[in-house]
Short mmCIF file of C-alpha atoms in Angstrom, two decimals:
data_model
loop_
_atom_site.label_atom_id
_atom_site.label_comp_id
_atom_site.label_asym_id
_atom_site.label_seq_id
_atom_site.Cartn_x
_atom_site.Cartn_y
_atom_site.Cartn_z
CA UNK A 24 -65.83 133.16 -66.19
CA UNK A 25 -68.43 135.77 -65.28
CA UNK A 26 -67.68 139.42 -64.67
CA UNK A 27 -68.56 139.00 -61.00
CA UNK A 28 -66.07 136.14 -60.63
CA UNK A 29 -63.30 138.18 -62.23
CA UNK A 30 -63.91 141.11 -59.86
CA UNK A 31 -63.67 138.79 -56.85
CA UNK A 32 -60.29 137.34 -57.80
CA UNK A 33 -56.83 138.63 -56.97
CA UNK A 34 -53.21 137.77 -57.73
CA UNK A 35 -51.29 136.04 -54.94
CA UNK A 36 -47.73 134.63 -54.71
CA UNK A 37 -48.06 131.09 -53.37
CA UNK A 38 -46.21 127.86 -52.64
CA UNK A 39 -47.73 124.38 -52.48
CA UNK A 40 -44.95 122.78 -50.42
CA UNK A 41 -41.83 123.72 -48.48
CA UNK A 42 -38.74 123.76 -50.67
CA UNK A 43 -35.14 124.95 -50.65
CA UNK A 44 -35.70 126.05 -54.25
CA UNK A 45 -37.22 129.48 -54.77
CA UNK A 46 -40.13 128.62 -57.01
CA UNK A 47 -43.21 130.69 -56.18
CA UNK A 48 -46.24 130.78 -58.47
CA UNK A 49 -48.57 133.67 -59.10
CA UNK A 50 -52.15 132.43 -58.82
CA UNK A 51 -55.64 133.86 -59.20
CA UNK A 52 -57.46 133.23 -55.92
CA UNK A 53 -60.57 134.72 -54.30
CA UNK A 54 -60.23 138.00 -52.46
CA UNK A 55 -60.37 136.92 -48.80
CA UNK A 56 -63.47 137.41 -46.72
CA UNK A 57 -63.10 139.43 -43.52
CA UNK A 58 -64.17 138.44 -40.03
CA UNK A 59 -65.84 140.75 -37.56
CA UNK A 60 -62.47 141.89 -36.14
CA UNK A 61 -60.61 142.02 -39.47
CA UNK A 62 -59.61 144.67 -41.97
CA UNK A 63 -59.37 144.10 -45.72
CA UNK A 64 -56.33 145.94 -47.07
CA UNK A 65 -55.52 146.65 -50.69
CA UNK A 66 -51.78 146.13 -50.69
CA UNK A 67 -49.69 148.91 -52.22
CA UNK A 68 -46.23 147.69 -51.16
CA UNK A 69 -44.85 144.61 -49.40
CA UNK A 70 -41.35 144.07 -48.03
CA UNK A 71 -39.33 140.92 -48.69
CA UNK A 72 -37.41 139.65 -45.66
CA UNK A 73 -35.12 136.74 -44.69
CA UNK A 74 -38.04 135.32 -42.69
CA UNK A 75 -39.90 134.89 -45.99
CA UNK A 76 -37.11 132.53 -47.06
CA UNK A 77 -37.55 130.64 -43.79
CA UNK A 78 -41.29 130.36 -44.44
CA UNK A 79 -40.60 129.12 -47.96
CA UNK A 80 -38.14 126.44 -46.86
CA UNK A 81 -40.07 125.35 -43.78
CA UNK A 82 -37.15 126.25 -41.50
CA UNK A 83 -39.56 127.68 -38.90
CA UNK A 84 -42.21 124.99 -39.20
CA UNK A 85 -41.73 123.99 -35.54
CA UNK A 86 -42.71 127.54 -34.57
CA UNK A 87 -45.49 127.78 -37.17
CA UNK A 88 -46.43 125.05 -39.63
CA UNK A 89 -48.61 126.15 -42.55
CA UNK A 90 -51.39 124.59 -44.56
CA UNK A 91 -50.82 124.61 -48.29
CA UNK A 92 -51.17 126.39 -50.59
CA UNK A 93 -49.58 129.26 -48.65
CA UNK A 94 -49.56 132.90 -49.71
CA UNK A 95 -46.23 134.30 -48.57
CA UNK A 96 -45.41 137.76 -47.21
CA UNK A 97 -44.94 139.09 -43.67
CA UNK A 98 -45.29 142.89 -43.85
CA UNK A 99 -47.04 145.42 -46.05
CA UNK A 100 -48.55 148.88 -46.40
CA UNK A 101 -51.81 149.70 -48.12
CA UNK A 102 -55.31 151.15 -48.06
CA UNK A 103 -58.22 149.96 -45.95
CA UNK A 104 -60.89 148.65 -48.34
CA UNK A 105 -63.36 147.20 -45.84
CA UNK A 106 -63.68 146.75 -42.07
CA UNK A 107 -65.40 144.10 -39.97
CA UNK A 108 -68.43 144.81 -37.79
CA UNK A 109 -66.41 145.07 -34.57
CA UNK A 110 -63.59 147.23 -35.95
CA UNK A 111 -63.46 150.69 -34.32
CA UNK A 112 -59.95 152.04 -34.92
CA UNK A 113 -60.00 152.16 -38.72
CA UNK A 114 -62.24 153.10 -41.60
CA UNK A 115 -62.25 152.74 -45.36
CA UNK A 116 -59.53 154.81 -47.01
CA UNK A 117 -57.07 154.81 -44.09
CA UNK A 118 -53.41 154.38 -45.04
CA UNK A 119 -52.10 151.57 -42.85
CA UNK A 120 -49.27 149.11 -42.39
CA UNK A 121 -48.67 145.86 -40.53
CA UNK A 122 -46.42 142.98 -39.60
CA UNK A 123 -48.92 140.18 -40.20
CA UNK A 124 -49.55 137.58 -37.48
CA UNK A 125 -47.43 134.47 -38.07
CA UNK A 126 -50.57 132.39 -38.56
CA UNK A 127 -52.06 134.87 -41.04
CA UNK A 128 -49.38 135.43 -43.70
CA UNK A 129 -50.30 136.78 -47.12
CA UNK A 130 -48.71 140.17 -47.83
CA UNK A 131 -47.59 139.05 -51.31
CA UNK A 132 -51.09 139.47 -52.70
CA UNK A 133 -53.25 142.27 -54.04
CA UNK A 134 -55.49 142.08 -50.95
CA UNK A 135 -54.97 140.74 -47.45
CA UNK A 136 -57.15 140.44 -44.35
CA UNK A 137 -55.48 141.38 -41.08
CA UNK A 138 -56.87 141.48 -37.53
CA UNK A 139 -57.47 145.05 -36.36
CA UNK A 140 -55.09 144.61 -33.43
CA UNK A 141 -52.16 143.92 -35.81
CA UNK A 142 -52.56 147.15 -37.82
CA UNK A 143 -51.49 150.78 -37.36
CA UNK A 144 -51.74 153.94 -39.43
CA UNK A 145 -48.66 154.72 -41.49
CA UNK A 146 -46.34 157.54 -40.42
CA UNK A 147 -47.38 160.95 -41.68
CA UNK A 148 -46.06 161.93 -45.13
CA UNK A 149 -44.61 158.47 -45.82
CA UNK A 150 -45.16 156.74 -49.13
CA UNK A 151 -46.26 153.10 -49.19
CA UNK A 152 -42.86 151.78 -50.26
CA UNK A 153 -41.00 153.38 -47.36
CA UNK A 154 -43.71 152.51 -44.84
CA UNK A 155 -43.67 148.83 -45.82
CA UNK A 156 -40.04 148.60 -44.65
CA UNK A 157 -40.85 149.47 -41.03
CA UNK A 158 -43.21 147.03 -39.25
CA UNK A 159 -41.18 143.82 -38.97
CA UNK A 160 -37.83 145.30 -37.99
CA UNK A 161 -39.46 148.03 -35.91
CA UNK A 162 -41.44 145.50 -33.88
CA UNK A 163 -38.42 143.21 -33.58
CA UNK A 164 -36.36 146.02 -32.11
CA UNK A 165 -39.14 147.27 -29.85
CA UNK A 166 -40.05 143.84 -28.45
CA UNK A 167 -36.38 142.96 -27.97
CA UNK A 168 -35.66 146.11 -25.99
CA UNK A 169 -38.85 146.49 -23.98
CA UNK A 170 -40.21 142.94 -23.48
CA UNK A 171 -37.25 140.57 -23.58
CA UNK A 172 -34.45 142.75 -22.22
CA UNK A 173 -36.44 145.33 -20.23
CA UNK A 174 -33.59 147.70 -21.06
CA UNK A 175 -33.27 150.81 -18.88
CA UNK A 176 -31.90 154.27 -19.73
CA UNK A 177 -28.14 154.41 -19.38
CA UNK A 178 -27.57 150.71 -20.06
CA UNK A 179 -25.46 149.54 -23.01
CA UNK A 180 -26.65 147.42 -25.90
CA UNK A 181 -24.44 145.94 -28.62
CA UNK A 182 -25.80 144.90 -32.03
CA UNK A 183 -23.23 142.91 -34.04
CA UNK A 184 -24.09 142.99 -37.71
CA UNK A 185 -26.38 145.93 -36.99
CA UNK A 186 -25.69 147.83 -40.20
CA UNK A 187 -28.64 146.21 -41.99
CA UNK A 188 -32.39 146.79 -41.87
CA UNK A 189 -32.74 145.78 -38.21
CA UNK A 190 -30.12 148.29 -37.14
CA UNK A 191 -31.88 151.06 -39.06
CA UNK A 192 -34.81 150.68 -36.67
CA UNK A 193 -33.13 149.31 -33.53
CA UNK A 194 -30.57 152.11 -33.21
CA UNK A 195 -32.98 155.08 -33.15
CA UNK A 196 -35.50 153.15 -31.02
CA UNK A 197 -32.79 152.24 -28.50
CA UNK A 198 -31.58 155.83 -28.58
CA UNK A 199 -35.13 157.07 -27.94
CA UNK A 200 -35.28 154.73 -24.90
CA UNK A 201 -32.13 156.30 -23.47
CA UNK A 202 -29.72 153.42 -24.13
CA UNK A 203 -26.06 153.59 -25.08
CA UNK A 204 -25.84 151.85 -28.45
CA UNK A 205 -22.83 150.12 -30.02
CA UNK A 206 -23.01 148.58 -33.49
CA UNK A 207 -20.62 146.58 -35.66
CA UNK A 208 -20.97 146.33 -39.41
CA UNK A 209 -19.52 147.29 -42.78
CA UNK A 210 -17.64 150.52 -43.43
CA UNK A 211 -20.17 152.01 -45.84
CA UNK A 212 -22.92 152.09 -43.20
CA UNK A 213 -20.86 153.76 -40.47
CA UNK A 214 -21.96 157.35 -40.98
CA UNK A 215 -25.65 156.54 -41.39
CA UNK A 216 -25.72 154.35 -38.25
CA UNK A 217 -23.91 156.98 -36.19
CA UNK A 218 -26.27 159.68 -37.45
CA UNK A 219 -29.22 157.46 -36.44
CA UNK A 220 -28.08 157.60 -32.82
CA UNK A 221 -25.37 154.99 -32.28
CA UNK A 222 -22.71 156.00 -29.75
CA UNK A 223 -20.00 153.83 -31.27
CA UNK A 224 -19.56 151.98 -34.54
CA UNK A 225 -17.06 149.16 -35.06
CA UNK A 226 -16.08 148.36 -38.65
CA UNK A 227 -15.75 144.59 -38.60
CA UNK A 228 -12.93 144.49 -41.19
CA UNK A 229 -10.81 146.87 -39.09
CA UNK A 230 -11.45 145.74 -35.52
CA UNK A 231 -12.59 142.62 -33.67
CA UNK A 232 -15.37 143.72 -31.33
CA UNK A 233 -14.66 140.91 -28.84
CA UNK A 234 -11.15 142.32 -28.34
CA UNK A 235 -12.31 145.84 -27.51
CA UNK A 236 -15.70 145.45 -25.82
CA UNK A 237 -16.54 144.23 -22.33
CA UNK A 238 -19.18 144.61 -19.60
CA UNK A 239 -21.99 145.16 -22.09
CA UNK A 240 -25.48 144.81 -20.60
CA UNK A 241 -27.20 143.30 -23.65
CA UNK A 242 -26.38 141.84 -27.05
CA UNK A 243 -28.93 141.47 -29.85
CA UNK A 244 -27.60 138.75 -32.13
CA UNK A 245 -28.37 139.03 -35.85
CA UNK A 246 -25.52 136.80 -37.08
CA UNK A 247 -26.30 133.36 -35.65
CA UNK A 248 -24.40 130.56 -33.96
CA UNK A 249 -21.02 131.26 -35.59
CA UNK A 250 -20.71 134.42 -33.46
CA UNK A 251 -22.19 133.05 -30.25
CA UNK A 252 -19.03 132.68 -28.15
CA UNK A 253 -17.71 136.08 -29.22
CA UNK A 254 -21.02 137.76 -28.44
CA UNK A 255 -21.27 136.04 -25.08
CA UNK A 256 -17.75 137.13 -24.16
CA UNK A 257 -18.49 140.87 -24.30
CA UNK A 258 -21.42 140.64 -21.86
CA UNK A 259 -21.03 141.53 -18.20
CA UNK A 260 -22.00 138.95 -15.59
CA UNK A 261 -25.80 138.92 -15.46
CA UNK A 262 -26.02 140.21 -19.02
CA UNK A 263 -28.41 138.84 -21.65
CA UNK A 264 -27.71 137.63 -25.18
CA UNK A 265 -30.93 137.83 -27.20
CA UNK A 266 -30.73 136.01 -30.53
CA UNK A 267 -32.85 136.42 -33.63
CA UNK A 268 -30.98 133.68 -35.47
CA UNK A 269 -29.20 131.04 -33.37
CA UNK A 270 -31.81 128.64 -31.90
CA UNK A 271 -35.06 128.72 -29.91
CA UNK A 272 -34.74 127.38 -26.36
CA UNK A 273 -36.85 126.14 -23.44
CA UNK A 274 -37.68 129.65 -22.21
CA UNK A 275 -38.92 130.64 -25.68
CA UNK A 276 -41.15 127.55 -25.85
CA UNK A 277 -42.60 128.16 -22.40
CA UNK A 278 -43.34 131.85 -23.05
CA UNK A 279 -45.16 130.93 -26.26
CA UNK A 280 -47.09 128.09 -24.59
CA UNK A 281 -46.05 125.49 -27.13
CA UNK A 282 -47.02 121.85 -26.77
CA UNK A 283 -45.02 119.51 -24.56
CA UNK A 284 -43.43 117.92 -27.62
CA UNK A 285 -42.26 121.24 -29.03
CA UNK A 286 -41.05 122.36 -25.59
CA UNK A 287 -38.83 119.29 -25.50
CA UNK A 288 -37.54 119.91 -29.03
CA UNK A 289 -36.76 123.57 -28.33
CA UNK A 290 -35.15 122.67 -25.00
CA UNK A 291 -32.80 120.33 -26.86
CA UNK A 292 -32.15 122.90 -29.62
CA UNK A 293 -31.13 125.57 -27.12
CA UNK A 294 -29.42 123.32 -24.57
CA UNK A 295 -25.86 124.09 -25.66
CA UNK A 296 -26.41 127.85 -25.73
CA UNK A 297 -28.29 127.94 -22.42
CA UNK A 298 -25.45 125.95 -20.84
CA UNK A 299 -22.65 128.12 -22.18
CA UNK A 300 -24.39 131.28 -20.99
CA UNK A 301 -25.27 129.88 -17.57
CA UNK A 302 -21.67 128.77 -16.90
CA UNK A 303 -20.58 132.39 -17.35
CA UNK A 304 -23.37 133.77 -15.16
CA UNK A 305 -25.19 135.14 -18.21
CA UNK A 306 -28.51 134.42 -19.92
CA UNK A 307 -29.48 133.30 -23.43
CA UNK A 308 -32.84 134.16 -24.99
CA UNK A 309 -34.47 133.80 -28.41
CA UNK A 310 -36.99 136.10 -30.10
CA UNK A 311 -39.44 135.50 -32.94
CA UNK A 312 -41.29 138.75 -33.48
CA UNK A 313 -45.09 138.86 -33.25
CA UNK A 314 -47.69 141.24 -34.68
CA UNK A 315 -48.86 144.08 -32.41
CA UNK A 316 -50.73 147.12 -33.70
CA UNK A 317 -50.50 149.09 -30.44
CA UNK A 318 -46.73 148.69 -30.33
CA UNK A 319 -46.59 149.62 -34.00
CA UNK A 320 -48.39 152.87 -33.14
CA UNK A 321 -45.62 153.64 -30.62
CA UNK A 322 -43.00 152.83 -33.25
CA UNK A 323 -44.80 155.20 -35.62
CA UNK A 324 -44.48 157.98 -33.05
CA UNK A 325 -40.75 157.29 -32.69
CA UNK A 326 -40.32 157.20 -36.48
CA UNK A 327 -42.04 160.56 -36.83
CA UNK A 328 -40.26 162.20 -33.88
CA UNK A 329 -36.80 160.92 -34.86
CA UNK A 330 -37.37 161.38 -38.63
CA UNK A 331 -36.40 157.77 -39.28
CA UNK A 332 -36.37 156.84 -42.97
CA UNK A 333 -35.39 153.21 -43.63
CA UNK A 334 -33.15 152.49 -46.58
CA UNK A 335 -34.85 150.95 -49.61
CA UNK A 336 -32.87 148.77 -52.00
CA UNK A 337 -32.57 150.25 -55.47
CA UNK A 338 -33.95 147.18 -57.24
CA UNK A 339 -37.63 147.54 -58.12
CA UNK A 340 -39.98 144.58 -58.33
CA UNK A 341 -43.62 143.95 -59.19
CA UNK A 342 -45.56 140.98 -57.81
CA UNK A 343 -44.93 139.01 -61.01
CA UNK A 344 -41.19 139.24 -60.21
CA UNK A 345 -41.47 137.82 -56.68
CA UNK A 346 -39.02 134.99 -57.41
CA UNK A 347 -36.35 137.49 -58.45
CA UNK A 348 -37.00 139.57 -55.32
CA UNK A 349 -36.70 136.52 -53.06
CA UNK A 350 -33.49 135.39 -54.75
CA UNK A 351 -31.99 138.84 -54.24
CA UNK A 352 -32.80 138.76 -50.51
CA UNK A 353 -31.53 135.20 -50.22
CA UNK A 354 -28.23 136.26 -51.79
CA UNK A 355 -27.70 138.87 -49.11
CA UNK A 356 -26.11 141.57 -51.27
CA UNK A 357 -28.68 144.32 -50.77
CA UNK A 358 -28.51 147.94 -49.62
CA UNK A 359 -31.82 148.25 -47.80
CA UNK A 360 -35.24 146.63 -47.72
CA UNK A 361 -36.36 144.92 -50.91
CA UNK A 362 -39.89 146.03 -51.76
CA UNK A 363 -42.54 144.59 -54.06
CA UNK A 364 -44.64 147.40 -55.52
CA UNK A 365 -48.28 147.04 -56.51
CA UNK A 366 -49.89 149.21 -59.16
#
């Protein structure tokens, strides 16, 4: 292999097929070429998320089916190495971060190309590891509150299971938007969630939220179908249950302009939940977060103004240990975002 060929190769964590087994290989592949509207980023840190497990197993293939081999990874922070001819917002050397578009995964690699409109500059004085923990959950919270729920100051939002990484971003963002925020979760996270701006915290081992809450405007579901009836019960009439886990529905398919076949499939998948909500005069929605650099800039401003620092799990991983990192996330016993560090 020539010297030039070596220089143009990078390490990337890839799969060749969907599988329930976590078996990702580290391959030498060409550094990707950039298009006119793209940015080439040298990755310094990438976060590992439950959605990476879904990508690995093919659980979201109806939303986005991938060609193989697939380089995994949904969010990262790094340095701009090169910009396309039409790029105007960034230049070489900028410190940036991104939730990658769902059709352009690849954060688990030494380099990644990302469209300019999916990228934002990192918060001031943040290191790469901390910054990499923000984009996906920050955008999820922001899109849930502003696009799906159109939440207004003074309204109440409840986040069951909100003591994890989503809650770390959703609580201060909701607080910044003037909402009253209620969270349920484990006892150890109570003080940190309250200090982030929650108005009330329910420890799930001490109190059943469905026995003490009522007339809530919105619920953001992070727990899935097992909690659906309880979550629905605390909503006021006309309230909205927005799920990140339960099932996509007809409205989700229509908003994303999926094919007629997928609209039918999603309509069937969400039929039970749509029906249960409608019979109580309530509404069910589903969210799968998308990349958006302009929204990420607004999240950056909130992060800086509110001094938000997401929790990082104490386990440290390099790219060669990606299987161990994924297994840790899949096990669920973590105390913050799991980060892969790049030298």
